[in-house]
Amino acid sequence: MSSPGKRTTELETKDLLLEVAIDLFATKGYAATSIRDIANGMGMSISNIYHYYGNKEGILLAIFEQSAVRLYEDLERVAELDMDPAERLGLLVKTNLTHTGRFRNEARIYTIEREQYPPEAQERVKRLQRQILDMYVGQLRAIAAQGLLVHGDITVLAFNILGVVNWPLRWFREDGPLAFDQVVEEIAGFVLRACLRPEAVPESYSAII
Amino acid sequence: MSSPGKRTTELETKDLLLEVAIDLFATKGYAATSIRDIANGMGMSISNIYHYYGNKEGILLAIFEQSAVRLYEDLERVAELDMDPAERLGLLVKTNLTHTGRFRNEARIYTIEREQYPPEAQERVKRLQRQILDMYVGQLRAIAAQGLLVHGDITVLAFNILGVVNWPLRWFREDGPLAFDQVVEEIAGFVLRACLRPEAVPESYSAII
DNA sequence: TGCTATATCGAACGATTGATATATCACGAG
DNA sequence: CTCGTGATATATCAATCGTTCGATATAGCA
């Protein structure tokens, strides 16, 4: 750490705080979670929260920044791969799903409806959500350039993809009967079949055997 | 009205109250909306809310019951129509979309994540959501019986449909560039292409033209 | 004309909220 | 060993929360 005087636990406390907040925000919701809930959850007093993050909104922003940016960068890396556009779209969907599967609670937070963010945060949230949508639009355009895309509005297609990809946050249970990996495969197939002309759907996604 | 003593306005007040609450819950969220916000929005005192609905949760329950049941019944009517299963699934999707388009604010409320409902309400919410999912599963089964369904887990397919169908609640703007009717058509096509073997997709949905 | 039920009100309750101000603690630099 | 600084705790704030209260006004019934 750069500055002196740390009690050796700054990072741990700061991160523990985020961890607890992520958990509570994701389950109870941001508005229904109190500063005291968080302090309680980490077994410390509320002072730390104000010491490290300024105010309640600061926690939310930190969570959003940390995890939404990470998602965006993960996706961007895939989006720029030099490969067949259809396969790349499938990989993008799977990457997105894997990400939200691994960081489930964080994902539930950055997919909160924008209106429920504090007004000051909304612009930032909107921009990042827009960037992710645009990434899907870009992938679809590459496919369209090959004449392999179904007809229809590309933006609607992209929104539909986001819908299917984010919905498992609402229903998938780790302890349920389905394996997450299998769900990822099936959703990727669902997306490709819906977006591509039938003859362009890679065999591994067509789910027709 | 059955009982005496009404000041001629009970129905109007009771409904106005729900209307205001629906609007506020849908935009600010349930937890972030105070009883006083609602009273303020209808230009009356807090007492009426408790007079008519007992407590804050009572309002939420009344909204849920009124609108979620209406959606379910609308869908059930379509699900029981005697017609080609593929066409019927398309019609079901369009009915669902039209419903959430017309009752947008209500729909945003009954699609709130279940955990954010008061504990006493969760069981009721869960049951109705399950019933709607099962309706889609039933439609998919009918298609599978004809050998026209893609391979894969039917439940995952049904969840995917719900994802695509409910997502417009998050992004569609009445004053945006897209006409809602067109979006409805495109989403129905998206769903059918993703669920049916290519040769089974009705021409009107195939969007290949 | 009373009697009762409904509709509405304003004021108040105790609890909890986000936030702050002040204090104590631990430790590294000198 | 002292001193300062960052980490944590305690005490407290005004505001707002959901809820309850007693009161009043109005309507139909006897």
Short mmCIF file of C-alpha atoms (C1' of nucleotides) in Angstrom, two decimals:
data_model
loop_
_atom_site.label_atom_id
_atom_site.label_comp_id
_atom_site.label_asym_id
_atom_site.label_seq_id
_atom_site.Cartn_x
_atom_site.Cartn_y
_atom_site.Cartn_z
CA MET A 1 0.00 0.00 0.00
CA SER A 2 1.23 3.40 -0.86
CA SER A 3 0.29 5.44 2.20
CA PRO A 4 1.61 4.84 5.69
CA GLY A 5 -0.25 4.08 8.85
CA LYS A 6 -2.36 1.22 7.60
CA ARG A 7 -3.30 -1.39 10.12
CA THR A 8 -2.46 -4.09 7.57
CA THR A 9 -6.13 -4.80 7.10
CA GLU A 10 -7.32 -1.96 4.94
CA LEU A 11 -7.72 -4.01 1.83
CA GLU A 12 -9.40 -6.80 3.66
CA THR A 13 -11.87 -4.52 5.37
CA LYS A 14 -12.60 -2.55 2.24
CA ASP A 15 -13.23 -5.71 0.28
CA LEU A 16 -15.13 -7.46 3.00
CA LEU A 17 -17.39 -4.45 3.08
CA LEU A 18 -18.07 -4.68 -0.63
CA GLU A 19 -18.62 -8.39 -0.36
CA VAL A 20 -21.24 -8.02 2.34
CA ALA A 21 -22.91 -5.14 0.52
CA ILE A 22 -23.05 -7.11 -2.72
CA ASP A 23 -24.73 -9.94 -0.95
CA LEU A 24 -27.31 -7.77 0.76
CA PHE A 25 -28.05 -5.51 -2.21
CA ALA A 26 -28.50 -8.55 -4.42
CA THR A 27 -30.95 -10.28 -2.12
CA LYS A 28 -32.83 -7.54 -0.24
CA GLY A 29 -32.39 -4.82 -2.81
CA TYR A 30 -30.52 -1.52 -2.54
CA ALA A 31 -33.29 0.58 -0.99
CA ALA A 32 -34.26 -2.08 1.51
CA THR A 33 -30.69 -2.53 2.72
CA SER A 34 -29.56 -0.18 5.45
CA ILE A 35 -26.09 1.01 6.26
CA ARG A 36 -26.50 -0.75 9.57
CA ASP A 37 -27.36 -4.02 7.86
CA ILE A 38 -24.05 -3.89 6.09
CA ALA A 39 -22.05 -2.93 9.17
CA ASN A 40 -23.80 -5.68 11.05
CA GLY A 41 -23.06 -8.22 8.33
CA MET A 42 -19.35 -7.51 8.53
CA GLY A 43 -19.33 -7.36 12.31
CA MET A 44 -18.02 -3.81 12.43
CA SER A 45 -19.39 -0.39 13.05
CA ILE A 46 -20.87 1.87 10.42
CA SER A 47 -17.91 4.22 10.58
CA ASN A 48 -15.96 2.09 8.14
CA ILE A 49 -18.55 2.54 5.47
CA TYR A 50 -18.28 6.29 5.58
CA HIS A 51 -14.56 6.11 6.01
CA TYR A 52 -14.06 4.02 2.87
CA TYR A 53 -16.94 4.88 0.60
CA GLY A 54 -18.29 8.24 1.71
CA ASN A 55 -21.93 7.31 1.69
CA LYS A 56 -24.39 4.61 0.80
CA GLU A 57 -24.42 5.51 -2.85
CA GLY A 58 -20.63 5.26 -2.89
CA ILE A 59 -20.87 1.58 -2.11
CA LEU A 60 -23.28 0.99 -4.95
CA LEU A 61 -21.09 2.89 -7.36
CA ALA A 62 -18.01 0.97 -6.31
CA ILE A 63 -19.80 -2.32 -6.85
CA PHE A 64 -21.10 -1.25 -10.21
CA GLU A 65 -17.78 0.05 -11.39
CA GLN A 66 -15.87 -3.00 -10.27
CA SER A 67 -18.12 -5.63 -11.76
CA ALA A 68 -19.81 -4.00 -14.73
CA VAL A 69 -16.52 -2.83 -16.13
CA ARG A 70 -15.08 -6.29 -15.66
CA LEU A 71 -17.96 -7.77 -17.60
CA TYR A 72 -17.54 -5.24 -20.35
CA GLU A 73 -13.87 -5.93 -20.71
CA ASP A 74 -14.37 -9.68 -20.74
CA LEU A 75 -16.90 -9.32 -23.51
CA GLU A 76 -14.82 -6.87 -25.48
CA ARG A 77 -11.94 -9.32 -25.57
CA VAL A 78 -14.18 -11.91 -27.17
CA ALA A 79 -15.85 -9.45 -29.51
CA GLU A 80 -12.51 -8.60 -31.05
CA LEU A 81 -11.40 -12.17 -31.74
CA ASP A 82 -10.69 -12.95 -35.37
CA MET A 83 -13.05 -15.80 -36.11
CA ASP A 84 -16.27 -16.76 -37.84
CA PRO A 85 -18.91 -14.18 -36.80
CA ALA A 86 -21.56 -16.76 -35.99
CA GLU A 87 -19.22 -18.74 -33.79
CA ARG A 88 -18.04 -15.51 -32.23
CA LEU A 89 -21.59 -14.49 -31.32
CA GLY A 90 -22.07 -17.88 -29.71
CA LEU A 91 -18.87 -17.45 -27.76
CA LEU A 92 -19.89 -13.96 -26.70
CA VAL A 93 -23.18 -15.24 -25.33
CA LYS A 94 -21.44 -18.04 -23.49
CA THR A 95 -18.87 -15.65 -22.06
CA ASN A 96 -21.61 -13.36 -20.85
CA LEU A 97 -23.49 -16.23 -19.25
CA THR A 98 -20.40 -17.63 -17.63
CA HIS A 99 -19.58 -14.23 -16.23
CA THR A 100 -23.02 -13.68 -14.70
CA GLY A 101 -22.93 -17.24 -13.43
CA ARG A 102 -19.66 -16.69 -11.63
CA PHE A 103 -20.47 -13.21 -10.34
CA ARG A 104 -24.13 -13.81 -9.83
CA ASN A 105 -24.75 -11.31 -7.04
CA GLU A 106 -22.79 -8.54 -8.70
CA ALA A 107 -24.69 -9.17 -11.90
CA ARG A 108 -28.00 -8.85 -10.11
CA ILE A 109 -26.88 -5.43 -9.00
CA TYR A 110 -25.72 -4.02 -12.30
CA THR A 111 -28.83 -5.32 -14.00
CA ILE A 112 -31.07 -3.40 -11.60
CA GLU A 113 -33.48 -1.20 -13.51
CA ARG A 114 -31.76 2.05 -14.20
CA GLU A 115 -34.45 4.19 -12.57
CA GLN A 116 -33.70 2.62 -9.23
CA TYR A 117 -30.13 3.85 -9.20
CA PRO A 118 -29.51 7.18 -7.49
CA PRO A 119 -29.92 9.92 -10.09
CA GLU A 120 -26.24 10.80 -10.08
CA ALA A 121 -25.33 7.26 -11.04
CA GLN A 122 -27.83 6.81 -13.81
CA GLU A 123 -25.82 8.38 -16.56
CA ARG A 124 -22.85 6.15 -15.86
CA VAL A 125 -25.05 3.08 -15.74
CA LYS A 126 -26.80 4.01 -18.94
CA ARG A 127 -23.55 4.46 -20.80
CA LEU A 128 -22.16 1.08 -19.88
CA GLN A 129 -25.40 -0.73 -20.60
CA ARG A 130 -25.47 1.00 -23.96
CA GLN A 131 -21.92 -0.09 -24.70
CA ILE A 132 -22.76 -3.70 -24.02
CA LEU A 133 -25.82 -3.53 -26.21
CA ASP A 134 -23.73 -2.02 -28.97
CA MET A 135 -21.29 -4.85 -28.74
CA TYR A 136 -24.04 -7.30 -29.58
CA VAL A 137 -25.28 -5.03 -32.34
CA GLY A 138 -21.77 -5.06 -33.79
CA GLN A 139 -21.65 -8.83 -33.78
CA LEU A 140 -25.01 -9.04 -35.48
CA ARG A 141 -23.88 -6.58 -38.13
CA ALA A 142 -20.90 -8.72 -38.96
CA ILE A 143 -23.23 -11.62 -39.50
CA ALA A 144 -25.58 -9.51 -41.57
CA ALA A 145 -22.66 -8.52 -43.76
CA GLN A 146 -22.37 -12.16 -44.71
CA GLY A 147 -26.07 -12.29 -45.51
CA LEU A 148 -26.62 -14.83 -42.78
CA LEU A 149 -28.79 -12.81 -40.42
CA VAL A 150 -32.56 -13.12 -40.27
CA HIS A 151 -34.50 -10.09 -41.35
CA GLY A 152 -35.76 -7.65 -38.79
CA ASP A 153 -34.50 -4.84 -36.61
CA ILE A 154 -30.99 -5.52 -35.37
CA THR A 155 -31.52 -3.53 -32.18
CA VAL A 156 -34.51 -5.64 -31.25
CA LEU A 157 -32.44 -8.75 -31.85
CA ALA A 158 -29.72 -7.43 -29.57
CA PHE A 159 -32.20 -6.61 -26.82
CA ASN A 160 -33.68 -10.07 -27.13
CA ILE A 161 -30.27 -11.58 -26.65
CA LEU A 162 -29.73 -9.53 -23.51
CA GLY A 163 -33.08 -10.71 -22.24
CA VAL A 164 -32.31 -14.39 -22.68
CA VAL A 165 -28.81 -13.99 -21.34
CA ASN A 166 -29.77 -12.09 -18.19
CA TRP A 167 -32.90 -14.01 -17.34
CA PRO A 168 -31.10 -16.95 -15.68
CA LEU A 169 -30.19 -14.49 -12.91
CA ARG A 170 -33.84 -14.74 -11.96
CA TRP A 171 -34.46 -18.45 -12.15
CA PHE A 172 -31.30 -20.53 -12.13
CA ARG A 173 -30.54 -22.24 -8.81
CA GLU A 174 -27.15 -23.73 -8.19
CA ASP A 175 -28.80 -26.55 -6.24
CA GLY A 176 -31.43 -27.21 -8.90
CA PRO A 177 -31.66 -30.16 -11.27
CA LEU A 178 -29.85 -28.45 -14.17
CA ALA A 179 -26.12 -28.06 -14.62
CA PHE A 180 -25.11 -24.52 -15.39
CA ASP A 181 -22.79 -25.56 -18.20
CA GLN A 182 -25.65 -27.27 -19.94
CA VAL A 183 -27.86 -24.21 -19.55
CA VAL A 184 -25.12 -22.09 -21.08
CA GLU A 185 -24.96 -24.34 -24.13
CA GLU A 186 -28.71 -24.39 -24.58
CA ILE A 187 -29.07 -20.65 -24.31
CA ALA A 188 -26.30 -20.08 -26.82
CA GLY A 189 -28.11 -22.41 -29.22
CA PHE A 190 -31.37 -20.61 -28.56
CA VAL A 191 -29.82 -17.30 -29.48
CA LEU A 192 -28.08 -18.50 -32.62
CA ARG A 193 -31.14 -20.30 -33.96
CA ALA A 194 -33.20 -17.17 -33.39
CA CYS A 195 -30.75 -14.80 -35.05
CA LEU A 196 -29.24 -16.77 -37.92
CA ARG A 197 -30.74 -18.15 -41.08
CA PRO A 198 -31.14 -21.89 -40.52
CA GLU A 199 -28.38 -22.92 -42.89
CA ALA A 200 -25.93 -20.67 -41.06
CA VAL A 201 -26.42 -22.12 -37.59
CA PRO A 202 -23.27 -24.06 -36.70
CA GLU A 203 -24.02 -27.73 -36.17
CA SER A 204 -22.85 -27.64 -32.59
CA TYR A 205 -25.59 -25.12 -31.82
CA SER A 206 -28.43 -26.37 -33.92
CA ALA A 207 -29.61 -28.83 -31.29
CA ILE A 208 -31.18 -30.99 -33.92
CA ILE A 209 -28.64 -33.78 -33.91
CA MET B 1 -72.60 -0.85 -3.22
CA SER B 2 -73.88 -3.30 -0.71
CA SER B 3 -73.28 -1.55 2.55
CA PRO B 4 -74.65 1.84 3.59
CA GLY B 5 -72.90 5.00 4.52
CA LYS B 6 -70.71 5.39 1.47
CA ARG B 7 -69.83 8.84 0.45
CA THR B 8 -70.41 7.85 -3.20
CA THR B 9 -66.70 7.79 -3.89
CA GLU B 10 -65.38 4.62 -2.34
CA LEU B 11 -64.63 2.89 -5.59
CA GLU B 12 -62.97 5.91 -7.06
CA THR B 13 -60.76 6.48 -4.05
CA LYS B 14 -59.82 2.85 -3.70
CA ASP B 15 -58.90 2.64 -7.35
CA LEU B 16 -57.18 5.98 -7.49
CA LEU B 17 -55.04 4.79 -4.64
CA LEU B 18 -54.02 1.65 -6.52
CA GLU B 19 -53.35 3.66 -9.62
CA VAL B 20 -51.00 6.02 -7.83
CA ALA B 21 -49.31 3.15 -6.02
CA ILE B 22 -48.80 1.23 -9.24
CA ASP B 23 -47.15 4.22 -10.79
CA LEU B 24 -44.83 4.84 -7.86
CA PHE B 25 -43.93 1.21 -7.19
CA ALA B 26 -43.16 0.70 -10.87
CA THR B 27 -40.83 3.67 -11.14
CA LYS B 28 -39.25 4.13 -7.71
CA GLY B 29 -39.59 0.56 -6.53
CA TYR B 30 -41.60 -0.83 -3.64
CA ALA B 31 -39.09 -0.29 -0.85
CA ALA B 32 -38.21 3.20 -1.98
CA THR B 33 -41.83 4.32 -2.12
CA SER B 34 -43.26 5.55 1.16
CA ILE B 35 -46.84 5.52 2.30
CA ARG B 36 -46.61 9.27 2.33
CA ASP B 37 -45.50 9.34 -1.28
CA ILE B 38 -48.69 7.55 -2.22
CA ALA B 39 -50.93 9.70 -0.05
CA ASN B 40 -49.25 12.73 -1.50
CA GLY B 41 -49.71 11.50 -5.04
CA MET B 42 -53.44 11.11 -4.58
CA GLY B 43 -53.82 14.32 -2.62
CA MET B 44 -55.31 12.64 0.41
CA SER B 45 -54.19 11.71 3.86
CA ILE B 46 -52.30 8.62 4.89
CA SER B 47 -55.24 7.27 6.83
CA ASN B 48 -57.12 6.22 3.73
CA ILE B 49 -54.43 3.78 2.80
CA TYR B 50 -54.78 1.98 6.08
CA HIS B 51 -58.53 2.22 5.91
CA TYR B 52 -58.66 0.49 2.55
CA TYR B 53 -55.66 -1.78 2.44
CA GLY B 54 -54.58 -2.36 6.03
CA ASN B 55 -50.90 -1.73 5.46
CA LYS B 56 -48.26 -1.13 2.85
CA GLU B 57 -47.98 -4.75 1.95
CA GLY B 58 -51.75 -4.85 1.41
CA ILE B 59 -51.40 -2.42 -1.45
CA LEU B 60 -48.74 -4.52 -3.11
CA LEU B 61 -50.81 -7.65 -2.72
CA ALA B 62 -53.88 -5.98 -4.18
CA ILE B 63 -51.90 -4.82 -7.20
CA PHE B 64 -50.36 -8.21 -7.72
CA GLU B 65 -53.62 -10.06 -7.40
CA GLN B 66 -55.46 -7.73 -9.73
CA SER B 67 -52.97 -7.70 -12.56
CA ALA B 68 -51.09 -10.98 -12.38
CA VAL B 69 -54.30 -12.94 -12.30
CA ARG B 70 -55.59 -10.97 -15.27
CA LEU B 71 -52.47 -11.84 -17.23
CA TYR B 72 -52.78 -15.48 -16.31
CA GLU B 73 -56.38 -15.68 -17.43
CA ASP B 74 -55.65 -13.91 -20.68
CA LEU B 75 -52.90 -16.40 -21.43
CA GLU B 76 -54.95 -19.39 -20.37
CA ARG B 77 -57.66 -18.47 -22.84
CA VAL B 78 -55.14 -18.54 -25.68
CA ALA B 79 -53.41 -21.67 -24.45
CA GLU B 80 -56.64 -23.62 -24.73
CA LEU B 81 -57.48 -22.60 -28.27
CA ASP B 82 -57.83 -25.46 -30.71
CA MET B 83 -55.24 -24.65 -33.35
CA ASP B 84 -51.83 -25.56 -34.72
CA PRO B 85 -49.45 -25.71 -31.73
CA ALA B 86 -46.73 -23.65 -33.39
CA GLU B 87 -49.16 -20.90 -34.33
CA ARG B 88 -50.65 -21.10 -30.85
CA LEU B 89 -47.26 -20.60 -29.22
CA GLY B 90 -46.76 -17.56 -31.41
CA LEU B 91 -50.13 -16.23 -30.41
CA LEU B 92 -49.39 -16.86 -26.75
CA VAL B 93 -46.17 -14.88 -26.96
CA LYS B 94 -47.93 -12.04 -28.71
CA THR B 95 -50.74 -12.04 -26.18
CA ASN B 96 -48.25 -11.90 -23.36
CA LEU B 97 -46.37 -9.05 -24.98
CA THR B 98 -49.53 -7.12 -25.73
CA HIS B 99 -50.63 -7.52 -22.15
CA THR B 100 -47.40 -6.26 -20.66
CA GLY B 101 -47.43 -3.47 -23.21
CA ARG B 102 -50.87 -2.31 -22.18
CA PHE B 103 -50.36 -2.76 -18.42
CA ARG B 104 -46.74 -1.84 -18.38
CA ASN B 105 -46.52 -0.51 -14.83
CA GLU B 106 -48.44 -3.40 -13.33
CA ALA B 107 -46.23 -5.81 -15.22
CA ARG B 108 -43.11 -4.18 -13.81
CA ILE B 109 -44.50 -4.89 -10.37
CA TYR B 110 -45.42 -8.52 -10.75
CA THR B 111 -42.11 -9.23 -12.44
CA ILE B 112 -40.20 -7.90 -9.43
CA GLU B 113 -37.76 -10.50 -8.18
CA ARG B 114 -39.59 -12.72 -5.77
CA GLU B 115 -37.16 -12.17 -2.91
CA GLN B 116 -38.10 -8.52 -2.81
CA TYR B 117 -41.70 -9.24 -2.00
CA PRO B 118 -42.63 -9.32 1.67
CA PRO B 119 -42.13 -12.88 2.91
CA GLU B 120 -45.84 -13.48 3.41
CA ALA B 121 -46.50 -12.70 -0.24
CA GLN B 122 -43.74 -14.81 -1.73
CA GLU B 123 -45.60 -18.09 -1.80
CA ARG B 124 -48.50 -16.57 -3.69
CA VAL B 125 -46.16 -14.92 -6.16
CA LYS B 126 -44.19 -18.07 -6.67
CA ARG B 127 -47.30 -20.11 -7.43
CA LEU B 128 -48.57 -17.77 -10.10
CA GLN B 129 -45.18 -17.39 -11.75
CA ARG B 130 -44.89 -21.15 -11.79
CA GLN B 131 -48.31 -21.49 -13.40
CA ILE B 132 -47.35 -19.14 -16.20
CA LEU B 133 -44.11 -21.00 -16.80
CA ASP B 134 -46.02 -24.26 -16.93
CA MET B 135 -48.32 -22.84 -19.54
CA TYR B 136 -45.35 -22.30 -21.84
CA VAL B 137 -44.02 -25.72 -21.02
CA GLY B 138 -47.38 -27.18 -22.02
CA GLN B 139 -47.28 -25.40 -25.37
CA LEU B 140 -43.78 -26.64 -26.03
CA ARG B 141 -44.78 -30.18 -25.18
CA ALA B 142 -47.57 -30.07 -27.73
CA ILE B 143 -45.03 -29.06 -30.33
CA ALA B 144 -42.62 -31.75 -29.20
CA ALA B 145 -45.40 -34.31 -29.61
CA GLN B 146 -45.41 -33.45 -33.30
CA GLY B 147 -41.66 -33.91 -33.45
CA LEU B 148 -41.20 -30.27 -34.37
CA LEU B 149 -39.36 -29.03 -31.30
CA VAL B 150 -35.62 -28.54 -31.18
CA HIS B 151 -33.75 -30.82 -28.84
CA GLY B 152 -32.86 -29.64 -25.39
CA ASP B 153 -34.45 -29.10 -22.01
CA ILE B 154 -38.04 -27.87 -22.33
CA THR B 155 -37.91 -25.95 -19.07
CA VAL B 156 -34.90 -23.99 -20.23
CA LEU B 157 -36.73 -23.17 -23.44
CA ALA B 158 -39.72 -21.92 -21.45
CA PHE B 159 -37.54 -19.75 -19.23
CA ASN B 160 -35.84 -18.33 -22.29
CA ILE B 161 -39.21 -17.37 -23.72
CA LEU B 162 -40.13 -15.60 -20.50
CA GLY B 163 -36.85 -13.74 -20.65
CA VAL B 164 -37.38 -12.44 -24.15
CA VAL B 165 -41.02 -11.64 -23.50
CA ASN B 166 -40.44 -9.70 -20.28
CA TRP B 167 -37.30 -7.87 -21.31
CA PRO B 168 -39.07 -5.14 -23.27
CA LEU B 169 -40.38 -3.90 -19.91
CA ARG B 170 -36.82 -2.75 -19.37
CA TRP B 171 -36.00 -1.15 -22.66
CA PHE B 172 -39.02 -0.33 -24.77
CA ARG B 173 -39.99 3.35 -24.80
CA GLU B 174 -43.34 4.42 -26.13
CA ASP B 175 -41.72 7.54 -27.57
CA GLY B 176 -38.84 5.65 -29.15
CA PRO B 177 -38.22 4.96 -32.83
CA LEU B 178 -39.85 1.51 -32.84
CA ALA B 179 -43.56 0.73 -33.04
CA PHE B 180 -44.67 -1.66 -30.35
CA ASP B 181 -46.67 -3.79 -32.79
CA GLN B 182 -43.55 -4.36 -34.82
CA VAL B 183 -41.56 -5.32 -31.76
CA VAL B 184 -44.26 -7.82 -30.83
CA GLU B 185 -44.01 -9.46 -34.24
CA GLU B 186 -40.24 -9.62 -34.18
CA ILE B 187 -40.11 -11.13 -30.72
CA ALA B 188 -42.68 -13.76 -31.63
CA GLY B 189 -40.54 -14.68 -34.63
CA PHE B 190 -37.44 -14.75 -32.45
CA VAL B 191 -39.08 -17.22 -30.10
CA LEU B 192 -40.45 -19.52 -32.77
CA ARG B 193 -37.20 -19.68 -34.70
CA ALA B 194 -35.37 -20.55 -31.49
CA CYS B 195 -37.80 -23.25 -30.39
CA LEU B 196 -38.92 -24.94 -33.60
CA ARG B 197 -37.07 -26.99 -36.16
CA PRO B 198 -36.52 -24.74 -39.15
CA GLU B 199 -38.99 -26.48 -41.39
CA ALA B 200 -41.72 -26.04 -38.78
CA VAL B 201 -41.45 -22.28 -38.43
CA PRO B 202 -44.57 -20.74 -40.01
CA GLU B 203 -43.66 -18.51 -42.94
CA SER B 204 -45.15 -15.46 -41.28
CA TYR B 205 -42.62 -15.81 -38.47
CA SER B 206 -39.56 -16.95 -40.32
CA ALA B 207 -38.45 -13.41 -41.16
CA ILE B 208 -36.39 -14.65 -44.08
CA ILE B 209 -38.41 -13.38 -47.03
"C1'" DT C 1 -84.81 12.15 14.96
"C1'" DG C 2 -81.26 9.38 16.62
"C1'" DC C 3 -77.99 5.28 15.52
"C1'" DT C 4 -74.45 3.24 13.13
"C1'" DA C 5 -71.16 2.51 9.45
"C1'" DT C 6 -68.09 4.63 6.21
"C1'" DA C 7 -64.79 8.12 4.70
"C1'" DT C 8 -61.52 11.23 5.71
"C1'" DC C 9 -58.53 13.91 8.50
"C1'" DG C 10 -54.40 15.77 11.34
"C1'" DA C 11 -51.42 14.59 14.89
"C1'" DA C 12 -48.72 11.68 17.08
"C1'" DC C 13 -46.05 7.27 18.14
"C1'" DG C 14 -41.71 4.62 18.48
"C1'" DA C 15 -38.39 2.76 15.41
"C1'" DT C 16 -35.16 3.23 11.88
"C1'" DT C 17 -32.90 5.80 8.41
"C1'" DG C 18 -28.44 8.10 6.42
"C1'" DA C 19 -25.16 10.90 8.23
"C1'" DT C 20 -21.79 13.34 11.44
"C1'" DA C 21 -18.94 14.59 15.28
"C1'" DT C 22 -16.10 13.00 18.58
"C1'" DA C 23 -13.46 9.65 20.81
"C1'" DT C 24 -10.30 5.65 21.27
"C1'" DC C 25 -7.16 2.41 19.41
"C1'" DA C 26 -3.02 0.47 16.95
"C1'" DC C 27 0.97 1.05 14.76
"C1'" DG C 28 4.96 3.06 11.98
"C1'" DA C 29 8.18 7.01 11.60
"C1'" DG C 30 11.28 9.84 13.94
"C1'" DC D 1 9.47 6.64 23.52
"C1'" DT D 2 6.68 9.96 21.63
"C1'" DC D 3 3.83 11.50 18.14
"C1'" DG D 4 0.83 11.48 14.32
"C1'" DT D 5 -2.17 9.23 11.36
"C1'" DG D 6 -5.23 6.11 9.76
"C1'" DA D 7 -8.68 2.53 11.42
"C1'" DT D 8 -12.44 1.68 14.21
"C1'" DA D 9 -15.94 2.67 17.87
"C1'" DT D 10 -19.48 5.34 20.31
"C1'" DA D 11 -22.83 8.77 20.73
"C1'" DT D 12 -25.87 11.55 18.63
"C1'" DC D 13 -28.39 14.17 14.98
"C1'" DA D 14 -32.50 15.49 12.25
"C1'" DA D 15 -35.39 13.34 9.01
"C1'" DT D 16 -38.33 9.94 7.62
"C1'" DC D 17 -40.35 5.55 8.11
"C1'" DG D 18 -44.81 2.51 8.82
"C1'" DT D 19 -48.39 2.60 11.81
"C1'" DT D 20 -51.98 3.99 15.21
"C1'" DC D 21 -54.95 7.17 17.30
"C1'" DG D 22 -58.99 10.06 18.31
"C1'" DA D 23 -61.95 13.02 16.03
"C1'" DT D 24 -65.22 14.67 12.54
"C1'" DA D 25 -68.14 14.74 8.65
"C1'" DT D 26 -71.42 12.41 5.85
"C1'" DA D 27 -74.56 9.03 4.46
"C1'" DG D 28 -78.38 5.49 4.99
"C1'" DC D 29 -81.38 2.96 8.37
"C1'" DA D 30 -84.64 2.70 12.18
#
